[in-house]
Short mmCIF file of C-alpha atoms and ligand atoms in Angstrom, two decimals:
data_model
loop_
_atom_site.label_atom_id
_atom_site.label_comp_id
_atom_site.label_asym_id
_atom_site.label_seq_id
_atom_site.Cartn_x
_atom_site.Cartn_y
_atom_site.Cartn_z
CA MET A 1 111.11 128.24 118.25
CA ASN A 2 108.89 127.49 121.16
CA GLU A 3 107.33 130.59 120.57
CA ILE A 4 105.72 129.35 117.62
CA ALA A 5 104.38 126.28 118.85
CA ASP A 6 103.02 128.76 122.30
CA ASN A 7 101.84 130.97 119.36
CA PHE A 8 100.69 127.76 116.92
CA LYS A 9 98.27 126.48 120.44
CA THR A 10 96.52 130.25 121.11
CA ILE A 11 95.26 130.23 116.86
CA GLN A 12 93.80 126.93 117.59
CA THR A 13 92.09 127.56 120.91
CA GLN A 14 91.05 131.20 119.84
CA ILE A 15 89.81 129.28 116.82
CA LYS A 16 88.19 126.63 118.40
CA THR A 17 86.24 129.22 120.58
CA ALA A 18 85.21 131.32 117.64
CA ALA A 19 83.19 128.25 115.59
CA LYS A 20 81.97 127.12 118.77
CA GLN A 21 80.17 131.29 120.11
CA THR A 22 78.86 130.97 116.39
CA GLY A 23 77.59 126.43 116.88
CA ARG A 24 79.95 125.13 114.26
CA ASN A 25 82.76 122.72 114.45
CA ALA A 26 86.57 123.62 114.82
CA ASP A 27 87.48 120.31 112.49
CA ASP A 28 85.51 122.71 109.95
CA ILE A 29 87.84 125.23 110.00
CA ALA A 30 91.60 124.59 108.51
CA LEU A 31 94.32 126.83 109.29
CA VAL A 32 96.43 127.51 106.48
CA ALA A 33 99.78 128.91 108.00
CA VAL A 34 101.03 131.44 105.70
CA SER A 35 104.15 131.34 105.25
CA LYS A 36 105.32 133.92 102.73
CA MET A 37 108.67 135.55 104.22
CA GLN A 38 109.23 134.49 107.31
CA PRO A 39 112.65 133.15 107.59
CA GLU A 40 112.81 129.40 107.07
CA ALA A 41 113.57 128.21 110.94
CA ARG A 42 109.45 129.79 111.63
CA VAL A 43 109.06 127.26 109.60
CA ARG A 44 110.33 124.50 110.42
CA ALA A 45 109.74 125.03 113.82
CA ALA A 46 106.40 125.41 112.54
CA LEU A 47 106.65 121.93 111.25
CA GLY A 48 108.15 120.53 113.77
CA TYR A 49 105.48 121.89 116.20
CA GLY A 50 103.56 119.19 113.30
CA HIS A 51 101.65 121.93 111.37
CA ARG A 52 100.79 120.59 107.53
CA LEU A 53 99.66 122.93 106.19
CA PHE A 54 100.66 126.95 104.39
CA GLY A 55 99.69 129.09 102.39
CA GLU A 56 102.74 130.97 99.47
CA ASN A 57 101.99 133.66 97.92
CA ARG A 58 104.76 133.92 95.28
CA VAL A 59 105.05 131.03 92.19
CA GLN A 60 109.12 131.63 92.57
CA ASP A 61 109.04 132.74 97.46
CA ALA A 62 106.69 129.46 97.87
CA ALA A 63 109.11 126.88 95.19
CA ALA A 64 112.53 127.59 96.97
CA ARG A 65 111.30 126.71 99.79
CA TRP A 66 109.31 123.25 99.71
CA GLN A 67 111.20 121.51 97.11
CA PRO A 68 113.53 120.85 99.39
CA LEU A 69 111.17 120.89 102.52
CA LYS A 70 108.59 118.57 100.99
CA HIS A 71 111.47 116.25 100.83
CA GLU A 72 112.21 115.63 103.67
CA TYR A 73 107.50 116.45 104.66
CA ALA A 74 106.29 114.67 102.09
CA ASP A 75 102.54 115.16 103.87
CA VAL A 76 103.13 118.98 103.53
CA THR A 77 99.80 120.96 101.96
CA LEU A 78 100.80 123.44 99.59
CA HIS A 79 97.73 127.09 98.80
CA LEU A 80 98.48 128.91 96.70
CA ILE A 81 97.11 133.29 98.29
CA GLY A 82 98.46 135.44 95.35
CA PRO A 83 97.96 136.81 91.73
CA LEU A 84 98.99 133.42 89.56
CA GLN A 85 100.04 135.00 85.94
CA THR A 86 98.85 132.25 83.10
CA ASN A 87 103.88 131.96 83.29
CA LYS A 88 104.00 130.40 86.05
CA VAL A 89 101.39 128.62 85.42
CA LYS A 90 103.32 125.35 85.03
CA GLU A 91 105.14 124.99 88.05
CA ALA A 92 102.42 127.11 90.79
CA VAL A 93 100.42 123.66 88.95
CA ALA A 94 103.22 121.52 89.97
CA LEU A 95 103.97 122.66 92.99
CA PHE A 96 101.49 123.38 94.90
CA ASN A 97 97.74 121.33 96.29
CA VAL A 98 95.71 124.50 95.98
CA ILE A 99 94.68 127.12 93.78
CA GLU A 100 93.29 129.76 95.61
CA THR A 101 93.85 132.58 93.97
CA VAL A 102 91.96 131.77 90.14
CA ASP A 103 90.08 135.26 88.12
CA ARG A 104 89.93 135.75 85.11
CA GLU A 105 89.15 133.81 82.31
CA LYS A 106 92.70 133.37 80.44
CA LEU A 107 93.97 132.12 83.95
CA VAL A 108 91.06 129.99 83.69
CA HIS A 109 91.56 128.10 80.30
CA ALA A 110 95.37 128.41 81.66
CA LEU A 111 95.22 125.63 84.54
CA ALA A 112 92.78 123.74 83.37
CA ASP A 113 95.72 122.76 80.44
CA GLU A 114 97.93 123.15 82.60
CA MET A 115 96.25 120.68 84.47
CA LYS A 116 96.04 117.67 82.74
CA LYS A 117 98.93 117.88 80.80
CA GLN A 118 100.43 117.17 84.44
CA ASN A 119 97.15 115.22 85.06
CA LYS A 120 96.75 117.01 88.94
CA PHE A 121 93.12 118.75 89.10
CA LEU A 122 93.73 120.91 92.19
CA PRO A 123 91.20 122.39 93.48
CA CYS A 124 91.24 126.22 93.49
CA PHE A 125 89.02 128.63 94.68
CA VAL A 126 88.21 131.78 93.41
CA GLN A 127 89.37 135.33 94.41
CA VAL A 128 86.80 138.60 94.63
CA ASN A 129 88.19 141.57 94.93
CA THR A 130 83.93 142.77 97.27
CA GLY A 131 85.76 145.50 97.81
CA ASP A 132 85.80 146.77 93.44
CA GLU A 133 89.32 148.10 94.65
CA GLU A 134 91.35 148.14 91.23
CA GLN A 135 94.92 147.76 92.59
CA LYS A 136 93.18 144.41 94.00
CA ALA A 137 93.50 140.62 92.12
CA GLY A 138 90.13 139.04 91.93
CA VAL A 139 87.46 139.22 90.37
CA SER A 140 84.84 141.00 90.67
CA VAL A 141 81.04 140.43 91.94
CA ASP A 142 79.01 141.09 89.04
CA GLY A 143 81.68 139.33 86.70
CA LEU A 144 81.20 136.03 89.07
CA PRO A 145 78.95 133.85 87.79
CA ALA A 146 80.84 134.36 84.21
CA LEU A 147 84.00 133.33 85.71
CA LEU A 148 82.19 130.71 87.38
CA ALA A 149 80.85 129.54 84.21
CA VAL A 150 83.35 129.37 82.56
CA CYS A 151 85.02 127.40 85.21
CA LYS A 152 83.03 124.53 84.58
CA GLN A 153 83.33 124.97 80.76
CA ALA A 154 86.47 124.40 81.40
CA GLY A 155 86.07 121.53 84.25
CA LEU A 156 88.51 123.43 86.97
CA ASN A 157 87.34 122.81 90.06
CA ILE A 158 86.74 125.09 91.59
CA VAL A 159 85.73 124.08 95.14
CA GLY A 160 84.74 127.88 96.35
CA LEU A 161 86.10 131.54 97.14
CA MET A 162 87.97 134.37 98.75
CA CYS A 163 89.06 137.27 99.37
CA ILE A 164 90.56 140.53 100.73
CA PRO A 165 88.93 142.76 102.53
CA PRO A 166 90.13 146.64 102.00
CA ALA A 167 92.46 147.58 105.14
CA ASP A 168 91.07 150.53 105.74
CA GLU A 169 87.69 148.86 105.87
CA PRO A 170 85.49 146.66 108.51
CA PRO A 171 85.71 143.16 106.95
CA ALA A 172 82.08 142.48 108.02
CA PHE A 173 80.39 143.54 105.66
CA HIS A 174 83.32 141.54 102.88
CA PHE A 175 82.62 138.32 104.51
CA ALA A 176 79.41 138.13 104.78
CA LEU A 177 79.09 139.14 100.94
CA LEU A 178 81.63 136.65 100.04
CA GLN A 179 79.23 133.92 101.95
CA LYS A 180 76.30 134.87 100.05
CA LEU A 181 78.23 134.99 97.31
CA ALA A 182 79.38 131.42 98.14
CA ALA A 183 75.95 129.85 98.40
CA ARG A 184 74.04 131.26 96.38
CA HIS A 185 76.51 129.60 93.62
CA GLY A 186 76.38 126.13 94.99
CA LEU A 187 79.69 126.51 97.04
CA GLN A 188 81.36 125.14 100.19
CA LYS A 189 84.44 126.68 101.68
CA LEU A 190 85.30 130.39 102.10
CA SER A 191 88.79 130.71 102.48
CA MET A 192 89.27 134.44 104.71
CA GLY A 193 90.03 136.13 107.65
CA MET A 194 93.92 136.81 108.25
CA SER A 195 95.13 137.66 111.98
CA SER A 196 93.62 140.74 112.94
CA ASP A 197 90.32 139.60 111.58
CA PHE A 198 90.62 135.18 111.16
CA GLU A 199 87.49 135.29 114.33
CA ARG A 200 85.56 137.56 112.54
CA ALA A 201 85.24 135.66 109.54
CA ILE A 202 83.97 132.40 110.81
CA ALA A 203 81.88 133.27 112.83
CA LEU A 204 80.65 134.60 108.81
CA GLY A 205 81.06 130.49 108.09
CA ALA A 206 84.85 130.90 106.15
CA THR A 207 86.53 127.08 106.27
CA HIS A 208 90.29 128.31 105.55
CA VAL A 209 91.37 130.71 107.28
CA ARG A 210 95.10 132.56 106.13
CA VAL A 211 96.78 133.14 109.26
CA GLY A 212 100.56 134.86 109.31
CA SER A 213 101.64 137.29 111.03
CA ALA A 214 99.87 136.17 114.44
CA LEU A 215 101.38 132.87 113.67
CA PHE A 216 104.62 133.93 112.58
CA GLY A 217 105.78 137.50 113.89
CA SER A 218 106.28 140.55 112.30
CA ARG A 219 107.23 139.87 108.39
CA ASP A 220 109.57 142.96 107.97
CA SER A 221 112.35 141.14 111.46
C1 PLP B 1 100.11 138.11 103.83
C2 PLP B 1 98.79 137.75 103.46
C3 PLP B 1 97.70 136.88 104.56
C4 PLP B 1 98.98 137.09 105.92
O1 PLP B 1 98.33 137.86 106.70
P1 PLP B 1 99.44 138.50 107.84
O2 PLP B 1 98.06 139.30 108.65
O3 PLP B 1 100.01 138.19 108.66
O4 PLP B 1 98.24 136.83 108.82
C5 PLP B 1 96.62 136.35 104.32
N1 PLP B 1 96.06 136.25 103.05
C6 PLP B 1 96.87 136.92 102.09
C7 PLP B 1 96.02 136.85 100.39
C8 PLP B 1 98.23 136.96 102.01
O5 PLP B 1 98.54 137.65 101.06
#
């Protein structure tokens, strides 16, 4: 699993280079290692290398993997990057450190209530469906201001915006749009960019890149 350590070094170098090219500080860009559906040995290799920031897209899979691993590595930080059903909110608030996929009013209220119950006030991102794709999660661009107002009223701590551009379009337009929306609403963080396009996302202001296969290898193998 030395390969995984090499992958981390390569990606971290690419992040530094991309940051430098746009006059940014690489320390302002967090690498969220997306460990969903990866064999445990690969995740352990990343932990052995010293990485502590991970992203998972399903609450139940994440709980099965990370509840035990968190006993060994108490300083792990977990981001939820997949759609969240309201019946999983309790488990999600208990397990995760950051929720990146707030996208509707019902979920805002469920999260705010659960965070009060657990006295655990997690930073959140609002996911924006920048490509207006019917099958994709995220609030529409037009619906964003109203949803942010609901978050504010509910006391949910929204720190930034997140998007997943349409697979069949150049991502730069979507990254630029997300950057513009965050600036308009005074939000500091931008979660955008995956294995194939994180450098472009950094050029357009990403503070969190979510990289899976480029670090861990293909999820199918
Ligand atoms: C799976 C996933 C990623 C990582 O994708 P790769 O192409 O493997 O880097 C990033 N973000 C989200 C929301 C994902 O579901």
